[in-house]
PDB file of C-alpha atoms in Angstrom:
ATOM      1  CA  GLY A   1       0.000   0.000   0.000  1.00 63.00           C
ATOM      2  CA  ALA A   2       0.919   3.654  -0.216  1.00 73.00           C
ATOM      3  CA  VAL A   3       3.188   5.170   2.423  1.00 86.00           C
ATOM      4  CA  VAL A   4       2.296   8.110   4.603  1.00 91.00           C
ATOM      5  CA  SER A   5       4.957   9.411   6.947  1.00 93.00           C
ATOM      6  CA  GLN A   6       4.082  11.468  10.003  1.00 95.00           C
ATOM      7  CA  HIS A   7       6.657  13.302  12.049  1.00 95.00           C
ATOM      8  CA  PRO A   8       7.394  13.532  14.916  1.00 96.00           C
ATOM      9  CA  SER A   9       6.091  10.340  16.467  1.00 94.00           C
ATOM     10  CA  ARG A  10       6.318  11.787  19.959  1.00 95.00           C
ATOM     11  CA  VAL A  11       6.680  15.340  21.203  1.00 97.00           C
ATOM     12  CA  ILE A  12       6.648  16.928  24.615  1.00 97.00           C
ATOM     13  CA  CYS A  13       6.207  20.680  24.798  1.00 96.00           C
ATOM     14  CA  LYS A  14       5.617  23.336  27.399  1.00 96.00           C
ATOM     15  CA  SER A  15       2.269  25.048  27.866  1.00 97.00           C
ATOM     16  CA  GLY A  16       1.965  28.102  25.685  1.00 97.00           C
ATOM     17  CA  THR A  17       4.289  26.934  22.958  1.00 97.00           C
ATOM     18  CA  SER A  18       3.338  25.798  19.461  1.00 97.00           C
ATOM     19  CA  VAL A  19       3.975  22.410  17.933  1.00 97.00           C
ATOM     20  CA  LYS A  20       4.027  21.494  14.253  1.00 97.00           C
ATOM     21  CA  ILE A  21       3.220  18.006  13.031  1.00 97.00           C
ATOM     22  CA  GLU A  22       4.030  17.000   9.472  1.00 96.00           C
ATOM     23  CA  CYS A  23       2.226  14.493   7.303  1.00 95.00           C
ATOM     24  CA  ARG A  24       3.864  13.448   4.049  1.00 94.00           C
ATOM     25  CA  SER A  25       2.697  11.113   1.322  1.00 90.00           C
ATOM     26  CA  LEU A  26       5.902   9.479   0.144  1.00 90.00           C
ATOM     27  CA  ASP A  27       4.928   7.662  -3.018  1.00 85.00           C
ATOM     28  CA  PHE A  28       1.739   9.314  -4.200  1.00 83.00           C
ATOM     29  CA  GLN A  29       0.152  12.710  -4.541  1.00 86.00           C
ATOM     30  CA  ALA A  30      -2.442  13.265  -1.869  1.00 83.00           C
ATOM     31  CA  THR A  31      -5.294  15.429  -3.081  1.00 82.00           C
ATOM     32  CA  THR A  32      -6.951  15.151   0.307  1.00 86.00           C
ATOM     33  CA  MET A  33      -5.532  14.774   3.786  1.00 90.00           C
ATOM     34  CA  PHE A  34      -7.427  14.201   6.996  1.00 91.00           C
ATOM     35  CA  TRP A  35      -6.386  15.043  10.525  1.00 95.00           C
ATOM     36  CA  TYR A  36      -7.751  13.024  13.411  1.00 94.00           C
ATOM     37  CA  ARG A  37      -7.455  13.182  17.153  1.00 95.00           C
ATOM     38  CA  GLN A  38      -7.718  10.085  19.272  1.00 92.00           C
ATOM     39  CA  PHE A  39      -8.197   9.958  23.024  1.00 88.00           C
ATOM     40  CA  PRO A  40      -7.119   6.837  24.935  1.00 83.00           C
ATOM     41  CA  LYS A  41      -9.261   3.820  24.125  1.00 79.00           C
ATOM     42  CA  GLN A  42     -11.516   5.937  21.918  1.00 85.00           C
ATOM     43  CA  SER A  43     -12.216   6.115  18.229  1.00 88.00           C
ATOM     44  CA  LEU A  44     -10.706   8.533  15.781  1.00 91.00           C
ATOM     45  CA  MET A  45     -12.308  11.950  15.841  1.00 91.00           C
ATOM     46  CA  LEU A  46     -12.045  13.819  12.570  1.00 91.00           C
ATOM     47  CA  MET A  47     -10.704  17.317  13.129  1.00 94.00           C
ATOM     48  CA  ALA A  48     -10.413  18.646   9.611  1.00 93.00           C
ATOM     49  CA  THR A  49     -10.130  17.806   5.955  1.00 90.00           C
ATOM     50  CA  SER A  50      -7.593  19.584   3.837  1.00 88.00           C
ATOM     51  CA  ASN A  51      -7.322  19.768   0.080  1.00 83.00           C
ATOM     52  CA  GLU A  52      -4.131  20.906  -1.576  1.00 79.00           C
ATOM     53  CA  GLY A  53      -4.090  24.610  -2.255  1.00 78.00           C
ATOM     54  CA  SER A  54      -7.291  25.441  -0.426  1.00 81.00           C
ATOM     55  CA  LYS A  55      -8.350  26.157   3.130  1.00 86.00           C
ATOM     56  CA  ALA A  56      -9.041  23.256   5.411  1.00 90.00           C
ATOM     57  CA  THR A  57     -12.580  22.334   6.336  1.00 90.00           C
ATOM     58  CA  TYR A  58     -12.887  21.990  10.087  1.00 94.00           C
ATOM     59  CA  GLU A  59     -15.360  19.807  11.889  1.00 91.00           C
ATOM     60  CA  GLN A  60     -17.794  21.410  14.274  1.00 91.00           C
ATOM     61  CA  GLY A  61     -16.236  22.210  17.623  1.00 92.00           C
ATOM     62  CA  VAL A  62     -12.644  22.250  16.357  1.00 94.00           C
ATOM     63  CA  GLU A  63     -10.970  25.627  16.805  1.00 94.00           C
ATOM     64  CA  LYS A  64      -9.395  26.592  13.507  1.00 93.00           C
ATOM     65  CA  ASP A  65      -7.233  29.255  15.139  1.00 94.00           C
ATOM     66  CA  LYS A  66      -5.822  26.729  17.550  1.00 96.00           C
ATOM     67  CA  PHE A  67      -5.280  23.894  15.106  1.00 97.00           C
ATOM     68  CA  LEU A  68      -3.753  25.441  12.010  1.00 95.00           C
ATOM     69  CA  ILE A  69      -3.697  23.205   8.979  1.00 94.00           C
ATOM     70  CA  ASN A  70      -1.675  23.912   5.879  1.00 90.00           C
ATOM     71  CA  HIS A  71      -1.774  21.687   2.802  1.00 87.00           C
ATOM     72  CA  ALA A  72       0.741  23.546   0.681  1.00 81.00           C
ATOM     73  CA  SER A  73       1.662  20.746  -1.684  1.00 88.00           C
ATOM     74  CA  LEU A  74       0.312  17.433  -2.899  1.00 87.00           C
ATOM     75  CA  THR A  75       2.706  15.583  -0.628  1.00 91.00           C
ATOM     76  CA  LEU A  76       2.704  17.617   2.572  1.00 92.00           C
ATOM     77  CA  SER A  77       0.158  18.764   5.104  1.00 93.00           C
ATOM     78  CA  THR A  78       1.000  20.249   8.472  1.00 95.00           C
ATOM     79  CA  LEU A  79      -0.972  20.594  11.676  1.00 96.00           C
ATOM     80  CA  THR A  80       0.207  23.274  14.089  1.00 97.00           C
ATOM     81  CA  VAL A  81      -1.149  23.234  17.607  1.00 97.00           C
ATOM     82  CA  THR A  82      -0.820  26.829  18.727  1.00 97.00           C
ATOM     83  CA  SER A  83      -0.460  27.954  22.338  1.00 96.00           C
ATOM     84  CA  ALA A  84      -0.706  24.365  23.482  1.00 96.00           C
ATOM     85  CA  HIS A  85      -2.345  23.493  26.785  1.00 96.00           C
ATOM     86  CA  PRO A  86      -2.284  20.227  28.734  1.00 96.00           C
ATOM     87  CA  GLU A  87      -5.795  19.413  27.490  1.00 95.00           C
ATOM     88  CA  ASP A  88      -4.386  19.347  23.957  1.00 96.00           C
ATOM     89  CA  SER A  89      -2.338  16.302  24.930  1.00 96.00           C
ATOM     90  CA  SER A  90      -3.532  13.518  22.699  1.00 95.00           C
ATOM     91  CA  PHE A  91      -2.682  11.216  19.823  1.00 95.00           C
ATOM     92  CA  TYR A  92      -2.935  12.974  16.465  1.00 96.00           C
ATOM     93  CA  ILE A  93      -2.996  10.966  13.266  1.00 95.00           C
ATOM     94  CA  CYS A  94      -3.196  11.979   9.644  1.00 94.00           C
ATOM     95  CA  SER A  95      -4.387  10.104   6.627  1.00 91.00           C
ATOM     96  CA  ALA A  96      -4.009  10.836   2.951  1.00 89.00           C
ATOM     97  CA  ARG A  97      -5.925   9.897  -0.162  1.00 83.00           C
ATOM     98  CA  PHE A  98      -4.920  10.374  -3.774  1.00 76.00           C
ATOM     99  CA  ASP A  99      -8.293   9.857  -5.368  1.00 67.00           C
ATOM    100  CA  PRO A 100     -11.572  11.195  -4.023  1.00 58.00           C
ATOM    101  CA  GLY A 101     -13.175   8.193  -5.635  1.00 57.00           C
ATOM    102  CA  ASN A 102     -13.089   4.784  -4.125  1.00 49.00           C
ATOM    103  CA  THR A 103      -9.702   4.260  -2.602  1.00 61.00           C
ATOM    104  CA  GLU A 104      -8.907   3.794   1.016  1.00 70.00           C
ATOM    105  CA  ALA A 105      -7.056   6.466   2.928  1.00 77.00           C
ATOM    106  CA  PHE A 106      -3.569   5.614   4.144  1.00 85.00           C
ATOM    107  CA  PHE A 107      -2.550   6.564   7.632  1.00 90.00           C
ATOM    108  CA  GLY A 108       0.560   8.031   9.112  1.00 91.00           C
ATOM    109  CA  GLN A 109       2.127   6.543  12.212  1.00 91.00           C
ATOM    110  CA  GLY A 110       0.552   9.106  14.508  1.00 94.00           C
ATOM    111  CA  THR A 111       2.024  11.689  16.884  1.00 96.00           C
ATOM    112  CA  ARG A 112       1.761  11.442  20.641  1.00 95.00           C
ATOM    113  CA  LEU A 113       1.642  15.024  21.937  1.00 96.00           C
ATOM    114  CA  THR A 114       2.179  15.702  25.613  1.00 96.00           C
ATOM    115  CA  VAL A 115       1.865  19.255  26.871  1.00 96.00           C
ATOM    116  CA  VAL A 116       3.407  19.878  30.285  1.00 96.00           C
TER     117      VAL A 116
ATOM    118  CA  ALA B   1     -26.883   9.104  15.017  1.00 60.00           C
ATOM    119  CA  GLN B   2     -24.102   6.544  14.945  1.00 68.00           C
ATOM    120  CA  LYS B   3     -23.251   5.560  11.425  1.00 89.00           C
ATOM    121  CA  ILE B   4     -20.926   2.769  12.456  1.00 94.00           C
ATOM    122  CA  THR B   5     -21.640   0.599  15.461  1.00 95.00           C
ATOM    123  CA  GLN B   6     -19.187  -1.808  17.003  1.00 96.00           C
ATOM    124  CA  THR B   7     -20.932  -3.388  19.971  1.00 95.00           C
ATOM    125  CA  GLN B   8     -17.993  -5.392  21.322  1.00 94.00           C
ATOM    126  CA  PRO B   9     -15.618  -3.196  23.325  1.00 91.00           C
ATOM    127  CA  GLY B  10     -13.379  -6.189  23.990  1.00 93.00           C
ATOM    128  CA  MET B  11     -12.939  -9.694  22.623  1.00 94.00           C
ATOM    129  CA  PHE B  12     -10.745 -12.602  23.676  1.00 95.00           C
ATOM    130  CA  VAL B  13      -9.717 -15.500  21.486  1.00 96.00           C
ATOM    131  CA  GLN B  14      -7.399 -18.457  21.804  1.00 96.00           C
ATOM    132  CA  GLU B  15      -4.430 -18.574  19.497  1.00 97.00           C
ATOM    133  CA  LYS B  16      -5.155 -20.452  16.242  1.00 97.00           C
ATOM    134  CA  GLU B  17      -8.907 -20.062  16.610  1.00 97.00           C
ATOM    135  CA  ALA B  18     -11.144 -17.883  14.467  1.00 97.00           C
ATOM    136  CA  VAL B  19     -12.816 -14.743  15.763  1.00 97.00           C
ATOM    137  CA  THR B  20     -15.573 -12.501  14.416  1.00 98.00           C
ATOM    138  CA  LEU B  21     -15.646  -8.788  15.131  1.00 98.00           C
ATOM    139  CA  ASP B  22     -19.040  -7.209  14.631  1.00 98.00           C
ATOM    140  CA  CYS B  23     -19.820  -4.053  12.711  1.00 98.00           C
ATOM    141  CA  THR B  24     -23.159  -2.634  11.677  1.00 97.00           C
ATOM    142  CA  TYR B  25     -23.639   0.526   9.698  1.00 96.00           C
ATOM    143  CA  ASP B  26     -26.360   2.974   8.862  1.00 94.00           C
ATOM    144  CA  THR B  27     -26.709   4.657   5.511  1.00 90.00           C
ATOM    145  CA  SER B  28     -29.356   5.419   2.935  1.00 87.00           C
ATOM    146  CA  ASP B  29     -26.676   5.866   0.319  1.00 85.00           C
ATOM    147  CA  PRO B  30     -26.723   3.111  -2.333  1.00 87.00           C
ATOM    148  CA  SER B  31     -23.009   3.519  -2.962  1.00 86.00           C
ATOM    149  CA  TYR B  32     -20.545   3.213  -0.113  1.00 89.00           C
ATOM    150  CA  GLY B  33     -17.424   1.445   1.001  1.00 90.00           C
ATOM    151  CA  LEU B  34     -16.645  -0.420   4.190  1.00 93.00           C
ATOM    152  CA  PHE B  35     -13.178  -0.756   5.702  1.00 92.00           C
ATOM    153  CA  TRP B  36     -11.478  -2.462   8.570  1.00 95.00           C
ATOM    154  CA  TYR B  37      -8.339  -1.119  10.179  1.00 94.00           C
ATOM    155  CA  LYS B  38      -6.049  -2.579  12.821  1.00 96.00           C
ATOM    156  CA  GLN B  39      -4.415  -0.319  15.380  1.00 94.00           C
ATOM    157  CA  PRO B  40      -1.683  -1.965  17.468  1.00 94.00           C
ATOM    158  CA  SER B  41      -0.383  -0.347  20.641  1.00 90.00           C
ATOM    159  CA  SER B  42       2.140   1.613  18.577  1.00 88.00           C
ATOM    160  CA  GLY B  43      -0.774   3.678  17.269  1.00 89.00           C
ATOM    161  CA  GLU B  44      -0.453   3.308  13.522  1.00 89.00           C
ATOM    162  CA  MET B  45      -3.600   2.468  11.582  1.00 91.00           C
ATOM    163  CA  ILE B  46      -3.142  -0.527   9.323  1.00 91.00           C
ATOM    164  CA  PHE B  47      -5.599  -1.068   6.504  1.00 89.00           C
ATOM    165  CA  LEU B  48      -6.879  -4.643   6.446  1.00 94.00           C
ATOM    166  CA  ILE B  49      -9.747  -5.060   4.034  1.00 93.00           C
ATOM    167  CA  TYR B  50     -12.261  -3.200   1.887  1.00 91.00           C
ATOM    168  CA  GLN B  51     -15.787  -4.053   0.708  1.00 93.00           C
ATOM    169  CA  GLY B  52     -17.709  -1.997  -1.801  1.00 90.00           C
ATOM    170  CA  SER B  53     -21.468  -1.847  -1.565  1.00 92.00           C
ATOM    171  CA  TYR B  54     -21.853  -3.236  -5.071  1.00 91.00           C
ATOM    172  CA  ASP B  55     -19.343  -6.025  -4.662  1.00 90.00           C
ATOM    173  CA  GLN B  56     -21.076  -9.350  -5.169  1.00 89.00           C
ATOM    174  CA  GLN B  57     -18.615 -11.413  -3.221  1.00 94.00           C
ATOM    175  CA  ASN B  58     -17.289 -11.027   0.299  1.00 95.00           C
ATOM    176  CA  ALA B  59     -13.839  -9.502   0.413  1.00 94.00           C
ATOM    177  CA  THR B  60     -10.935 -11.649   1.574  1.00 95.00           C
ATOM    178  CA  GLU B  61      -7.316 -10.767   2.289  1.00 94.00           C
ATOM    179  CA  GLY B  62      -5.248 -13.621   3.603  1.00 96.00           C
ATOM    180  CA  ARG B  63      -6.550 -14.532   7.058  1.00 97.00           C
ATOM    181  CA  TYR B  64      -9.053 -11.683   6.977  1.00 97.00           C
ATOM    182  CA  SER B  65     -12.487 -11.933   5.446  1.00 97.00           C
ATOM    183  CA  LEU B  66     -15.411  -9.588   5.564  1.00 97.00           C
ATOM    184  CA  ASN B  67     -18.846 -11.120   6.092  1.00 97.00           C
ATOM    185  CA  PHE B  68     -20.940  -8.606   4.196  1.00 97.00           C
ATOM    186  CA  GLN B  69     -24.685  -8.867   4.745  1.00 96.00           C
ATOM    187  CA  LYS B  70     -26.131  -5.911   2.901  1.00 95.00           C
ATOM    188  CA  ALA B  71     -29.757  -6.391   3.907  1.00 94.00           C
ATOM    189  CA  ARG B  72     -28.755  -6.481   7.555  1.00 96.00           C
ATOM    190  CA  LYS B  73     -26.251  -3.645   7.073  1.00 96.00           C
ATOM    191  CA  SER B  74     -23.530  -5.614   8.711  1.00 97.00           C
ATOM    192  CA  ALA B  75     -19.873  -5.979   7.784  1.00 97.00           C
ATOM    193  CA  ASN B  76     -18.269  -8.311  10.278  1.00 98.00           C
ATOM    194  CA  LEU B  77     -14.554  -9.020  10.172  1.00 98.00           C
ATOM    195  CA  VAL B  78     -13.513 -12.636  10.474  1.00 98.00           C
ATOM    196  CA  ILE B  79      -9.941 -13.410  11.443  1.00 98.00           C
ATOM    197  CA  SER B  80      -9.035 -17.030  10.930  1.00 96.00           C
ATOM    198  CA  ALA B  81      -6.233 -18.838  12.761  1.00 96.00           C
ATOM    199  CA  SER B  82      -5.602 -16.012  15.237  1.00 97.00           C
ATOM    200  CA  GLN B  83      -2.018 -15.145  16.061  1.00 97.00           C
ATOM    201  CA  LEU B  84      -0.591 -13.392  19.101  1.00 97.00           C
ATOM    202  CA  GLY B  85       0.328 -10.458  16.864  1.00 96.00           C
ATOM    203  CA  ASP B  86      -3.348  -9.943  16.070  1.00 97.00           C
ATOM    204  CA  SER B  87      -3.878  -8.431  19.524  1.00 97.00           C
ATOM    205  CA  ALA B  88      -4.852  -4.826  18.786  1.00 96.00           C
ATOM    206  CA  MET B  89      -7.758  -2.437  18.413  1.00 96.00           C
ATOM    207  CA  TYR B  90      -9.869  -2.995  15.331  1.00 97.00           C
ATOM    208  CA  PHE B  91     -11.887  -0.236  13.739  1.00 96.00           C
ATOM    209  CA  CYS B  92     -14.695  -0.554  11.226  1.00 96.00           C
ATOM    210  CA  ALA B  93     -15.202   2.439   8.948  1.00 93.00           C
ATOM    211  CA  MET B  94     -17.595   3.497   6.222  1.00 91.00           C
ATOM    212  CA  ARG B  95     -17.263   5.964   3.406  1.00 85.00           C
ATOM    213  CA  GLU B  96     -20.362   7.198   1.600  1.00 81.00           C
ATOM    214  CA  ASP B  97     -19.777   8.138  -2.010  1.00 73.00           C
ATOM    215  CA  VAL B  98     -20.076  11.735  -3.081  1.00 61.00           C
ATOM    216  CA  ALA B  99     -21.934  10.879  -6.257  1.00 58.00           C
ATOM    217  CA  SER B 100     -24.985  10.103  -4.178  1.00 55.00           C
ATOM    218  CA  GLY B 101     -24.526  12.865  -1.633  1.00 56.00           C
ATOM    219  CA  GLY B 102     -21.902  11.423   0.673  1.00 55.00           C
ATOM    220  CA  SER B 103     -18.677  13.147   1.459  1.00 59.00           C
ATOM    221  CA  TYR B 104     -16.006  10.505   0.869  1.00 69.00           C
ATOM    222  CA  ILE B 105     -14.891  11.063   4.438  1.00 76.00           C
ATOM    223  CA  PRO B 106     -14.650   7.781   6.308  1.00 81.00           C
ATOM    224  CA  THR B 107     -16.575   7.501   9.561  1.00 86.00           C
ATOM    225  CA  PHE B 108     -15.117   5.235  12.213  1.00 92.00           C
ATOM    226  CA  GLY B 109     -16.711   3.022  14.812  1.00 93.00           C
ATOM    227  CA  ARG B 110     -15.594   3.047  18.440  1.00 93.00           C
ATOM    228  CA  GLY B 111     -13.389   0.044  17.948  1.00 95.00           C
ATOM    229  CA  THR B 112     -13.041  -3.431  19.421  1.00 96.00           C
ATOM    230  CA  SER B 113     -10.049  -4.468  21.472  1.00 95.00           C
ATOM    231  CA  LEU B 114      -8.956  -7.982  20.548  1.00 97.00           C
ATOM    232  CA  ILE B 115      -6.708  -9.987  22.818  1.00 96.00           C
ATOM    233  CA  VAL B 116      -5.290 -13.258  21.568  1.00 97.00           C
ATOM    234  CA  HIS B 117      -4.334 -15.721  24.306  1.00 95.00           C
ATOM    235  CA  PRO B 118      -1.560 -18.294  23.824  1.00 94.00           C
TER     236      PRO B 118
END
């Protein structure tokens, strides 16, 4: 299957700082990327959908000013958690799709964010 | 309303035995896709199997098979000959197709934790 690389896999940051998470499609061009948040023992909660070259579409209840998403190229999307707080600590995972048709989305390895 | 329902929060199975993980879905869309993903403790989501709503036969991928019962709106995952490495969370997901009004965004169930005993 296609490869999606997410970096970093783990990050610890201080309250008030910003953290950037990268999601790269290594062997295909991702027209659409999804960002999810997952709490322990819970399902994946979709945060936003980003299409290359356009603004991300955020799900209801997700603060767009806090979770900045940039999909600047067909192989890279970034999620920046701004002014992080301990309640932002979570597992963030991206997925990418190269065809809005009928293909599955491929997932990155996920990023464990801990805000102290 | 829940679009994907996984009623088993946890399942246990003996090594080498088969196990069925339940998934029911809700859609009025005639065209959709159903997926199963495995999430080990490392966190990555591993795609296992896909079933399209118009596929006549049940999907199979190695030890994984999808028991697709369209009238019942169920898409159970069957893992044959369980291995210790199968211990993980398993998520069922559905994607409704945009041609009939869906959004192509997969919706995930709450997951089932599978533990394989030696």
